Amino acid sequence: MVRNVTLALMLSGSALVSAAPALAQEPAPVSKLVEAVNIPHEKFTLPNGLTVLVHEDRKAPVVAVSIWYGVGSKNEPKGKTGYAHLFEHIMFNGSENAPGDYFEYTKKIGATDLNGTTWLDRTNYFQTVPTTALESALFLESDRMGYLLNGLTKEKLDNQIGVVSNEKRQGDNQPFGLVDYKRSETLFPVGHPYHHDTIGSLEDLAAASLDDMKLWFTDHYGPNNAVLVLAGDINAAQAKPLVEKWFGSIKRGKDVPPVNAPIPTLEKPIKITMKDKIPSTRIYRNWVVPGLADPDANALYVAMSALGGLSSSRLDNILVRQEQSAVSVAAYMLPFVHGSLVNVQVDVKPGGDADAVAKRLDEILAEFIANGPTAEEVQRVATSTIAQQIDGLEQVGGFGGKAVALAEGQLYVGDSNFYKKELQRLAATKPETVKAAMQKWLTRPVLEIRVEPGEREAYQEVAAGSGMRTGTLTAPAFYAPPGSDDLAGTVGTSFQDRSKFPEPTGTPALDFPTVEETTLKNGIKVFFARRAAVPTVRVAVSFNAGYSADPVDKRGIASMMSTMLLEGTKTLTSTQIAETEEKLGADVNVNSSLDRTVASLRAVKPNLAPSLDLLADVIKNPAFDEKELERVRVQQQTRIKAENNQPQGIAIRTLPPLIYGKGHPYGGPQTGSGYPDTVAKITKVDVSAFHQSWIHPAKAEIFVVGDTSLKEIKPLLEKRFGDWKPAASAAPAKNFTAAIPAAQAKILLVDRPNSPQSLVMAGKVLDAKGSDDLLTLRAANEIFGGDFLSRINMDLRETKGWSYGVRSQVNGAEDRVPFYMFAPVQTNQTGPSIKVLMDQLKDFNGPKPVTPDELDKTIKGNVLELPGSYEQSAAVLGQMQADRLNKRPFDYAETIAAKYTALTAEALNNEMRAKIDPAKITWLVVGDAAKVKPQLEALGLPIEMVGEAANTSASNNAK
């Protein structure tokens, strides 16, 4: 369950300190933006207590089905910690009338945006389905609410405890992966419902009986403790009979006792020092402040945004830009029901004086608390936050769509319109209100945590090779899609036939928006698609560059140049760029991927013209200031160090150069950050020359999606880009003729002592390009390893319980594409896990080809998913860019259904056999060499120690 944070009610923002430059057009007032945030809906309640909210949005033939239960880790008594999270896993393992894996059903009905999450105050389950599959989804959700217990077995329970253990290892294996545990148990006293993390203690989970689990379910999963939201292609009149049909017969459950949890205050300041495999010291400051319904929570959100939100924040300006004593900063407030978390953190510049930075941080905090933010800071926080909310209105479900905003308000405060009231309160916030809240809450004793570079203590496993806990204070536990002793379940008061699964009633056709084309007077092509669901416009100026354009001796220059474009133009400083963004409610970014460098803009419609001014200035007029360049160099070198301390970072830096060859355009680290020695010698002249030759009108294409028209947008683009005259010739085409090494079956081992888990990555360069038709190969891979239900994931996760999740993929690329497998596995099963992957691939290409059932699920699932795949304009924009990169027509998305329908099992098998030879896979293992090397030797392949850790004493001893 990916560690992530998605809050619909409070989104990260940033505030402004120095005066922003005057704009040619004044931005729209905050009050006007607030008016655009509206989610009209109807509410009804069934006799059994189920609260139902229905929002109508007819832009696509899909409906978000989101159900929220008022149970989280706060409801767990002593000795039963982790039950809420464990039950979230179990809810995906089948119910009485829908036996088997939940994803078996959601796959065949075309569900998208599918997940389940558990946190302190709630557990939720959500999916977006074609309108024709709405009844299928209601059947599934109602069956696990009312009829789960007869589908629950001890085997399933034991399997999910193993899966949770590996989820914990995977999270703990990351840098700073142990901090949240220490933070929650220190800030919240014993007995407070937030004292333990969402996963709880594995000792408690291991001791749980089947009867314990069933009692937990009947105590908390009744309809009267749930909120169901339906948002999309439906109205209340259509929804009510369907909800009554499937949920009406479920009996009311027990009333869940309210939780009483006063806001804790530390008796005195507490200082904690930890060690971790990190490139530089991180300093934290933490407080517990009022819960999300308290007006002070809103004021403290504004305060943290101004202090350390986006790049114009005070901490950014002072510590990162001006004094350059830190490489990154952050400040935010996470709202919960019974108390929110304020977090302030600073990453000290490598080699810097951490004590001096800590002292300076406290000085900045003290001054900010004493004097508060400026009116301009507060206004800009409001503008940027509300602009993000407007953008989020385009999505009906998922992690942060309209269903989430409605459900959170209803569940947490009993008001589904709470989102609107919070934004109105935000728009009316005054600096003196923010100052008063800070002086009330942030002058109390503080928790100071400092994490220093060094070796962690030996990782402690508990009985049966299991870990201790995973879900944390700062991130919920997610069930991420890429097992008797029965008691009677909750029996309905009336009969509803559940003997037959209600299949989807049809297949909605995908109506991909028409893409219009035009050309600016200097030859830049423009591609436009209209999407008017929300008043926003997205623009992507795409350059044929990316980090495949890096010279071999200057790996990392594309990433460095991309970063530098936002660090100042000839008329704006980096701070002024950020301030202008926030004043406009715009989001300007420049990023390099493997094949492209893209300068992007998300703008609210009223502020489109001045937002385009900023985008054009960033692209065409970089300052490349020497001081900023040195700061960015340190940040990029620190990033490289961080990648070399993170298992997946190590893997994707190490394996691609070995299989492509270091001279190939794809032969650098796939993070794009380069190497310490190459980054160290890149000069301002180098960056400027790279910009002039690659960020060039001859290499540019512009993509636009949003609430405008080609007639309206073309003059705006013409004015800003049509007269763009380059200062130099365009760079020549990339040289993809470099020889690729012959594929070899061998194992490369990177030693990472005390790793609680091993990361296995395997790869091979395929004889195929991104412009080839790879749909058949990717469909075959979906069955093998590209989906939650894939063979390798179901084997290593659901059957053996050795991994939290395993995946294989055929990556996209303009030239030769790679095939990769990723498998984070428990240390003591590293060798056996690789053997499983080897055997599965051999079987797939040999005696166990694609089955009719696998083919049928793959075809139906992918076809039904199409309408939900392009609900948001960002997805349309991404598809348009992918179509150009891969030389496809813009109606390609509308041809996919026919391509899938025509697939055969024989075609899938032939394509997999032709492209992927199991005997030519190169394996990379990142883990504790002393523990895993003997296991690897049993596989009979050559083993080489690689990476920067290859010469350490531990790895030498492992040899």
Coordinates of N, CA, C and O in Angstrom, one line a residue, residues 339-487:
G339 N -7.2 15.8 16.2 CA -5.9 16.5 16.3 C -5.2 16.4 15.1 O -5.1 15.3 14.4
S340 N -4.6 17.5 14.6 CA -3.8 17.5 13.3 C -2.4 17.5 13.6 O -1.9 17.9 14.7
L341 N -1.6 17.2 12.6 CA -0.1 17.2 12.8 C 0.5 18.4 12.0 O 0.2 18.6 10.8
V342 N 1.3 19.2 12.7 CA 2.1 20.2 12.1 C 3.5 19.6 11.9 O 4.1 19.2 12.9
N343 N 4.0 19.6 10.7 CA 5.4 19.1 10.4 C 6.2 20.2 9.7 O 5.7 20.7 8.7
V344 N 7.3 20.5 10.2 CA 8.3 21.4 9.5 C 9.6 20.6 9.4 O 10.0 20.0 10.4
Q345 N 10.2 20.6 8.2 CA 11.4 19.8 8.0 C 12.4 20.5 7.1 O 12.0 21.2 6.2
V346 N 13.7 20.3 7.4 CA 14.7 20.9 6.6 C 15.8 19.8 6.3 O 16.3 19.1 7.3
D347 N 16.2 19.7 5.1 CA 17.3 18.8 4.7 C 18.6 19.7 4.6 O 18.7 20.6 3.7
V348 N 19.5 19.5 5.5 CA 20.7 20.3 5.6 C 21.6 20.0 4.3 O 21.7 18.9 3.9
K349 N 22.2 21.0 3.8 CA 23.2 20.9 2.7 C 24.3 19.9 3.1 O 24.8 20.0 4.2
P350 N 24.6 18.9 2.3 CA 25.6 17.9 2.7 C 26.9 18.6 3.1 O 27.4 19.5 2.4
G351 N 27.4 18.2 4.2 CA 28.7 18.8 4.8 C 28.4 20.0 5.6 O 29.3 20.6 6.2
G352 N 27.1 20.5 5.7 CA 26.8 21.7 6.4 C 26.7 21.5 7.9 O 26.7 20.3 8.4
D353 N 26.6 22.5 8.6 CA 26.5 22.5 10.1 C 25.1 22.4 10.5 O 24.3 23.3 10.5
A354 N 24.7 21.2 10.9 CA 23.3 20.9 11.2 C 22.8 21.7 12.4 O 21.7 22.2 12.5
D355 N 23.7 21.9 13.4 CA 23.4 22.7 14.6 C 23.0 24.1 14.2 O 22.1 24.7 14.7
A356 N 23.9 24.7 13.3 CA 23.6 26.1 12.9 C 22.3 26.2 12.1 O 21.6 27.2 12.3
V357 N 22.0 25.2 11.3 CA 20.8 25.2 10.5 C 19.6 25.1 11.4 O 18.6 25.8 11.3
A358 N 19.7 24.2 12.4 CA 18.6 24.0 13.4 C 18.3 25.3 14.2 O 17.2 25.7 14.4
K359 N 19.4 26.0 14.5 CA 19.3 27.3 15.3 C 18.6 28.3 14.4 O 17.7 29.0 14.8
R360 N 19.0 28.4 13.1 CA 18.4 29.3 12.2 C 17.0 29.0 11.9 O 16.1 29.9 11.8
L361 N 16.6 27.7 11.8 CA 15.3 27.3 11.6 C 14.4 27.8 12.8 O 13.3 28.4 12.6
D362 N 14.9 27.7 14.0 CA 14.1 28.1 15.1 C 14.0 29.6 15.2 O 12.9 30.1 15.6
E363 N 15.0 30.3 14.7 CA 14.9 31.8 14.6 C 13.8 32.2 13.6 O 13.0 33.1 13.9
I364 N 13.8 31.5 12.5 CA 12.7 31.9 11.5 C 11.3 31.5 12.0 O 10.4 32.3 11.8
L365 N 11.2 30.4 12.7 CA 9.9 30.0 13.2 C 9.5 31.0 14.3 O 8.3 31.5 14.3
A366 N 10.4 31.4 15.2 CA 10.0 32.4 16.2 C 9.6 33.7 15.6 O 8.6 34.3 16.1
E367 N 10.3 34.2 14.6 CA 9.9 35.5 14.0 C 8.5 35.3 13.3 O 7.7 36.2 13.4
F368 N 8.3 34.2 12.6 CA 7.1 34.0 11.9 C 5.9 33.9 12.9 O 4.8 34.5 12.7
I369 N 6.1 33.2 14.0 CA 5.0 33.1 15.0 C 4.7 34.4 15.6 O 3.6 34.8 15.9
A370 N 5.7 35.2 15.9 CA 5.6 36.5 16.5 C 4.8 37.5 15.7 O 4.0 38.3 16.1
N371 N 5.1 37.5 14.4 CA 4.6 38.6 13.5 C 3.6 38.1 12.5 O 2.8 38.9 11.9
G372 N 3.5 36.8 12.2 CA 2.5 36.2 11.3 C 2.8 36.5 9.9 O 3.8 37.2 9.5
P373 N 2.0 36.0 9.0 CA 2.2 36.2 7.5 C 1.7 37.6 7.1 O 0.9 38.2 7.8
T374 N 2.0 37.9 5.9 CA 1.5 39.2 5.3 C 0.2 38.9 4.7 O -0.2 37.7 4.4
A375 N -0.6 40.0 4.4 CA -1.9 39.8 3.7 C -1.7 39.2 2.3 O -2.5 38.4 1.8
E376 N -0.6 39.5 1.7 CA -0.3 39.0 0.3 C 0.0 37.5 0.4 O -0.4 36.7 -0.5
E377 N 0.7 37.1 1.4 CA 1.0 35.7 1.6 C -0.3 34.9 1.8 O -0.5 33.8 1.1
V378 N -1.2 35.4 2.6 CA -2.5 34.7 2.8 C -3.3 34.6 1.5 O -3.9 33.6 1.2
Q379 N -3.3 35.7 0.8 CA -4.1 35.7 -0.5 C -3.5 34.7 -1.4 O -4.3 34.0 -2.1
R380 N -2.2 34.6 -1.5 CA -1.6 33.7 -2.5 C -1.8 32.2 -2.1 O -2.0 31.4 -3.0
V381 N -1.8 32.0 -0.8 CA -2.1 30.6 -0.4 C -3.5 30.3 -0.8 O -3.8 29.2 -1.3
A382 N -4.5 31.2 -0.6 CA -5.9 30.9 -0.9 C -6.0 30.7 -2.4 O -6.7 29.8 -2.9
T383 N -5.4 31.6 -3.2 CA -5.5 31.4 -4.7 C -5.0 30.1 -5.2 O -5.6 29.4 -6.0
S384 N -3.8 29.7 -4.7 CA -3.2 28.5 -5.2 C -3.9 27.3 -4.8 O -4.1 26.3 -5.5
T385 N -4.4 27.3 -3.5 CA -5.2 26.2 -3.0 C -6.5 26.0 -3.8 O -6.9 24.9 -4.2
I386 N -7.2 27.1 -4.0 CA -8.5 27.0 -4.6 C -8.4 26.6 -6.1 O -9.2 25.9 -6.7
A387 N -7.3 27.1 -6.7 CA -7.0 26.7 -8.1 C -6.8 25.2 -8.2 O -7.3 24.5 -9.2
Q388 N -6.2 24.6 -7.2 CA -6.0 23.1 -7.2 C -7.3 22.4 -7.0 O -7.6 21.4 -7.6
Q389 N -8.2 23.0 -6.2 CA -9.5 22.4 -5.9 C -10.3 22.4 -7.2 O -11.0 21.5 -7.6
I390 N -10.2 23.5 -8.0 CA -11.0 23.6 -9.3 C -10.5 22.5 -10.2 O -11.3 21.8 -10.8
D391 N -9.2 22.3 -10.3 CA -8.6 21.3 -11.1 C -9.1 19.9 -10.7 O -9.4 19.0 -11.5
G392 N -9.2 19.7 -9.4 CA -9.7 18.4 -8.9 C -11.1 18.1 -9.2 O -11.6 16.9 -9.1
L393 N -11.9 19.1 -9.5 CA -13.4 18.9 -9.8 C -13.6 18.1 -11.1 O -14.7 17.6 -11.3
E394 N -12.5 17.9 -11.9 CA -12.7 17.2 -13.1 C -12.8 15.7 -12.9 O -13.4 15.0 -13.7
Q395 N -12.4 15.2 -11.8 CA -12.4 13.8 -11.5 C -13.5 13.5 -10.5 O -13.7 14.1 -9.5
V396 N -14.3 12.5 -10.9 CA -15.5 12.1 -10.1 C -15.0 11.3 -8.9 O -15.6 11.4 -7.8
G397 N -14.0 10.4 -9.0 CA -13.6 9.5 -7.9 C -12.2 9.5 -7.7 O -11.5 10.5 -7.7
G398 N -11.6 8.3 -7.5 CA -10.2 8.2 -7.2 C -9.8 8.6 -5.9 O -10.6 8.7 -4.9
F399 N -8.5 9.1 -5.8 CA -7.9 9.5 -4.5 C -8.4 10.9 -4.1 O -8.3 11.2 -2.9
G400 N -8.7 11.8 -5.0 CA -8.9 13.1 -4.6 C -10.0 13.8 -5.4 O -10.1 15.0 -5.5
G401 N -11.0 13.1 -6.0 CA -12.0 13.6 -6.8 C -13.2 14.1 -6.0 O -13.1 14.3 -4.7
K402 N -14.3 14.4 -6.7 CA -15.5 15.0 -6.0 C -16.1 14.1 -5.0 O -16.6 14.6 -3.9
A403 N -16.1 12.8 -5.2 CA -16.7 11.9 -4.3 C -15.9 11.9 -2.9 O -16.5 11.8 -1.9
V404 N -14.6 12.1 -3.0 CA -13.8 12.2 -1.8 C -14.2 13.4 -1.0 O -14.4 13.4 0.3
A405 N -14.3 14.6 -1.6 CA -14.7 15.8 -0.9 C -16.0 15.7 -0.2 O -16.2 16.1 1.0
L406 N -17.0 15.1 -0.9 CA -18.3 14.9 -0.3 C -18.3 13.9 0.9 O -18.8 14.2 2.0
A407 N -17.6 12.8 0.7 CA -17.5 11.8 1.7 C -16.8 12.2 3.0 O -17.2 12.0 4.1
E408 N -15.7 12.9 2.8 CA -14.9 13.3 4.0 C -15.8 14.3 4.9 O -15.8 14.1 6.1
G409 N -16.4 15.2 4.3 CA -17.2 16.1 5.0 C -18.4 15.4 5.8 O -18.6 15.7 7.0
Q410 N -19.0 14.5 5.1 CA -20.1 13.8 5.7 C -19.7 12.9 6.8 O -20.3 12.9 7.9
L411 N -18.6 12.2 6.6 CA -18.1 11.2 7.6 C -17.5 11.9 8.8 O -17.7 11.6 10.0
Y412 N -16.7 13.0 8.6 CA -15.9 13.6 9.7 C -16.7 14.6 10.5 O -16.5 14.7 11.7
V413 N -17.6 15.4 9.8 CA -18.3 16.4 10.5 C -19.8 16.4 10.3 O -20.5 17.3 10.7
G414 N -20.3 15.4 9.6 CA -21.7 15.3 9.3 C -22.2 16.3 8.4 O -23.4 16.6 8.4
D415 N -21.4 16.8 7.5 CA -21.8 17.9 6.5 C -21.1 17.7 5.2 O -19.9 17.9 5.1
S416 N -21.8 17.2 4.2 CA -21.2 16.9 2.9 C -20.8 18.2 2.2 O -20.1 18.1 1.2
N417 N -21.3 19.4 2.6 CA -20.8 20.6 2.0 C -19.7 21.3 2.8 O -19.4 22.5 2.6
F418 N -19.0 20.5 3.7 CA -17.9 21.0 4.5 C -16.8 21.6 3.6 O -16.2 22.6 3.9
Y419 N -16.6 20.9 2.4 CA -15.5 21.4 1.5 C -15.7 22.8 1.1 O -14.8 23.6 1.0
K420 N -17.0 23.2 0.9 CA -17.3 24.5 0.4 C -17.1 25.6 1.5 O -16.5 26.7 1.3
K421 N -17.5 25.2 2.7 CA -17.4 26.1 3.8 C -15.9 26.3 4.2 O -15.5 27.4 4.6
E422 N -15.1 25.3 4.0 CA -13.7 25.4 4.3 C -13.0 26.4 3.3 O -12.1 27.2 3.7
L423 N -13.4 26.3 2.0 CA -12.8 27.2 1.1 C -13.3 28.6 1.3 O -12.5 29.6 1.1
Q424 N -14.5 28.8 1.7 CA -15.0 30.1 2.0 C -14.3 30.7 3.2 O -13.9 31.9 3.2
R425 N -14.0 29.8 4.1 CA -13.2 30.3 5.3 C -11.8 30.6 4.9 O -11.2 31.6 5.4
L426 N -11.2 29.8 4.0 CA -9.9 30.1 3.5 C -9.8 31.4 2.8 O -8.9 32.2 3.0
A427 N -10.8 31.7 2.0 CA -10.8 32.9 1.2 C -11.0 34.2 2.1 O -10.5 35.3 1.8
A428 N -11.6 34.0 3.3 CA -11.8 35.1 4.2 C -10.7 35.2 5.3 O -10.8 36.0 6.2
T429 N -9.7 34.3 5.3 CA -8.7 34.3 6.3 C -7.9 35.6 6.4 O -7.5 36.1 5.3
K430 N -7.7 36.1 7.6 CA -6.9 37.3 7.8 C -5.5 37.0 8.4 O -5.4 36.0 9.2
P431 N -4.5 37.8 8.2 CA -3.2 37.5 8.8 C -3.2 37.5 10.3 O -2.6 36.6 10.9
E432 N -4.1 38.3 10.9 CA -4.1 38.3 12.4 C -4.7 37.0 12.9 O -4.3 36.5 14.0
T433 N -5.6 36.4 12.1 CA -6.2 35.1 12.6 C -5.1 34.0 12.5 O -5.0 33.2 13.4
V434 N -4.3 34.0 11.5 CA -3.2 33.1 11.4 C -2.2 33.3 12.5 O -1.7 32.3 13.1
K435 N -1.8 34.5 12.7 CA -0.8 34.8 13.8 C -1.4 34.3 15.2 O -0.6 33.7 15.9
A436 N -2.6 34.6 15.4 CA -3.2 34.2 16.7 C -3.2 32.7 16.9 O -2.9 32.1 18.0
A437 N -3.5 31.9 15.8 CA -3.5 30.5 15.9 C -2.1 29.9 16.1 O -1.9 29.0 16.9
M438 N -1.1 30.5 15.5 CA 0.3 30.1 15.7 C 0.7 30.3 17.1 O 1.4 29.5 17.7
Q439 N 0.4 31.5 17.6 CA 0.8 31.9 19.0 C 0.1 31.0 20.0 O 0.7 30.7 21.1
K440 N -1.0 30.5 19.7 CA -1.8 29.7 20.6 C -1.2 28.3 20.6 O -1.1 27.6 21.7
W441 N -0.9 27.7 19.5 CA -0.6 26.3 19.3 C 0.9 26.0 19.1 O 1.4 24.9 19.5
L442 N 1.6 26.9 18.5 CA 3.0 26.6 18.1 C 4.0 27.1 19.1 O 5.2 27.1 18.9
T443 N 3.5 27.7 20.2 CA 4.5 28.1 21.3 C 4.5 27.0 22.4 O 5.2 27.2 23.4
R444 N 3.8 25.9 22.2 CA 3.8 24.8 23.2 C 5.1 24.0 22.9 O 5.8 24.2 21.9
P445 N 5.4 23.1 23.8 CA 6.7 22.3 23.7 C 6.7 21.5 22.4 O 5.6 21.0 21.9
V446 N 7.8 21.5 21.7 CA 8.0 20.9 20.4 C 8.7 19.6 20.4 O 9.5 19.4 21.3
L447 N 8.4 18.7 19.5 CA 9.2 17.5 19.3 C 10.2 17.8 18.2 O 9.8 18.2 17.1
E448 N 11.5 17.6 18.5 CA 12.5 17.8 17.6 C 13.1 16.4 17.2 O 13.6 15.7 18.1
I449 N 13.1 16.0 16.0 CA 13.7 14.8 15.5 C 14.8 15.1 14.5 O 14.6 16.0 13.7
R450 N 15.9 14.5 14.7 CA 17.0 14.8 13.8 C 17.5 13.4 13.3 O 17.8 12.5 14.1
V451 N 17.5 13.2 12.0 CA 18.0 12.0 11.3 C 19.3 12.3 10.7 O 19.4 13.1 9.8
E452 N 20.3 11.6 11.1 CA 21.7 11.9 10.6 C 22.2 10.7 9.7 O 21.7 9.6 9.9
P453 N 23.1 11.0 8.8 CA 23.6 9.9 8.0 C 24.4 8.9 8.8 O 25.1 9.3 9.8
G454 N 24.2 7.7 8.6 CA 24.8 6.6 9.3 C 24.1 5.3 9.2 O 23.1 5.2 8.5
E455 N 24.6 4.3 9.8 CA 24.0 3.0 9.7 C 22.9 2.8 10.7 O 23.0 3.2 11.9
R456 N 21.8 2.3 10.2 CA 20.7 2.0 11.1 C 21.1 0.9 12.1 O 22.0 0.1 11.8
E457 N 20.4 0.8 13.2 CA 20.6 -0.4 14.0 C 20.1 -1.6 13.2 O 19.3 -1.5 12.3
A458 N 20.5 -2.8 13.6 CA 20.1 -4.0 13.0 C 18.6 -4.1 12.9 O 17.9 -3.8 13.9
Y459 N 18.1 -4.5 11.8 CA 16.6 -4.5 11.6 C 16.0 -5.7 12.5 O 16.5 -6.8 12.4
Q460 N 15.0 -5.4 13.2 CA 14.4 -6.3 14.1 C 13.2 -7.0 13.5 O 12.2 -6.4 13.2
E461 N 13.3 -8.3 13.3 CA 12.2 -9.1 12.9 C 11.6 -9.7 14.1 O 12.2 -9.9 15.1
V462 N 10.3 -10.0 14.0 CA 9.6 -10.8 15.1 C 9.4 -12.2 14.6 O 9.9 -12.6 13.6
A463 N 8.7 -12.9 15.4 CA 8.5 -14.4 15.1 C 8.1 -14.6 13.7 O 7.4 -13.8 13.0
A464 N 8.5 -15.7 13.1 CA 8.1 -16.2 11.8 C 8.7 -15.3 10.7 O 8.1 -15.3 9.6
G465 N 9.7 -14.6 11.0 CA 10.3 -13.7 10.0 C 9.5 -12.6 9.5 O 9.6 -12.0 8.4
S466 N 8.6 -12.1 10.4 CA 7.7 -11.0 10.1 C 8.2 -9.7 10.6 O 8.9 -9.7 11.6
G467 N 7.7 -8.6 10.1 CA 8.0 -7.3 10.6 C 7.1 -6.8 11.7 O 6.4 -7.6 12.3
M468 N 7.1 -5.5 11.9 CA 6.4 -5.0 13.1 C 5.2 -4.1 12.7 O 4.1 -4.3 13.2
R469 N 5.3 -3.2 11.8 CA 4.2 -2.3 11.4 C 4.5 -1.5 10.2 O 5.6 -1.3 9.8
T470 N 3.4 -0.9 9.6 CA 3.6 -0.2 8.3 C 2.9 1.1 8.2 O 3.4 2.2 8.1
G471 N 1.5 1.2 8.1 CA 0.8 2.4 7.9 C 1.2 3.4 8.9 O 1.4 3.1 10.1
T472 N 1.3 4.7 8.6 CA 2.0 5.7 9.4 C 1.1 6.9 9.7 O 0.0 7.1 9.1
L473 N 1.6 7.8 10.6 CA 0.9 9.0 10.9 C 0.7 9.9 9.7 O -0.3 10.5 9.5
T474 N 1.8 10.0 8.9 CA 1.8 10.9 7.7 C 1.3 10.3 6.4 O 1.3 11.0 5.4
A475 N 0.9 9.1 6.4 CA 0.4 8.5 5.1 C -0.4 7.3 5.5 O -0.1 6.5 6.3
P476 N -1.6 7.2 4.8 CA -2.5 6.1 5.0 C -1.9 4.8 4.4 O -1.0 4.9 3.5
A477 N -2.4 3.7 4.8 CA -2.1 2.4 4.1 C -3.0 2.2 2.9 O -4.2 2.3 3.1
F478 N -2.5 1.9 1.8 CA -3.3 1.8 0.5 C -3.2 0.3 0.1 O -2.1 -0.3 0.1
Y479 N -4.3 -0.2 -0.4 CA -4.3 -1.5 -1.1 C -4.1 -1.2 -2.6 O -5.1 -0.6 -3.2
A480 N -3.0 -1.4 -3.1 CA -2.7 -1.0 -4.5 C -2.8 -2.1 -5.5 O -2.0 -3.0 -5.5
P481 N -3.7 -2.0 -6.4 CA -3.8 -3.0 -7.5 C -2.7 -2.9 -8.4 O -2.4 -1.8 -8.8
P482 N -1.4 -3.2 -9.0 CA -0.3 -3.0 -9.9 C -0.6 -2.6 -11.0 O -0.9 -1.6 -10.6
G483 N -6.6 -15.4 -0.4 CA -6.6 -16.3 0.3 C -7.5 -16.9 1.3 O -8.3 -16.4 1.9
S484 N -12.5 -24.1 7.1 CA -13.0 -22.8 7.6 C -14.2 -23.1 8.6 O -15.1 -23.8 8.4
D485 N -13.5 -21.8 9.2 CA -14.5 -21.9 10.3 C -15.5 -20.8 10.1 O -15.3 -19.6 10.5
D486 N -16.7 -21.1 9.6 CA -17.7 -20.0 9.3 C -18.7 -19.7 10.3 O -19.2 -20.6 11.0
L487 N -19.0 -18.5 10.5 CA -20.2 -18.0 11.3 C -21.2 -17.4 10.3 O -20.9 -17.0 9.2

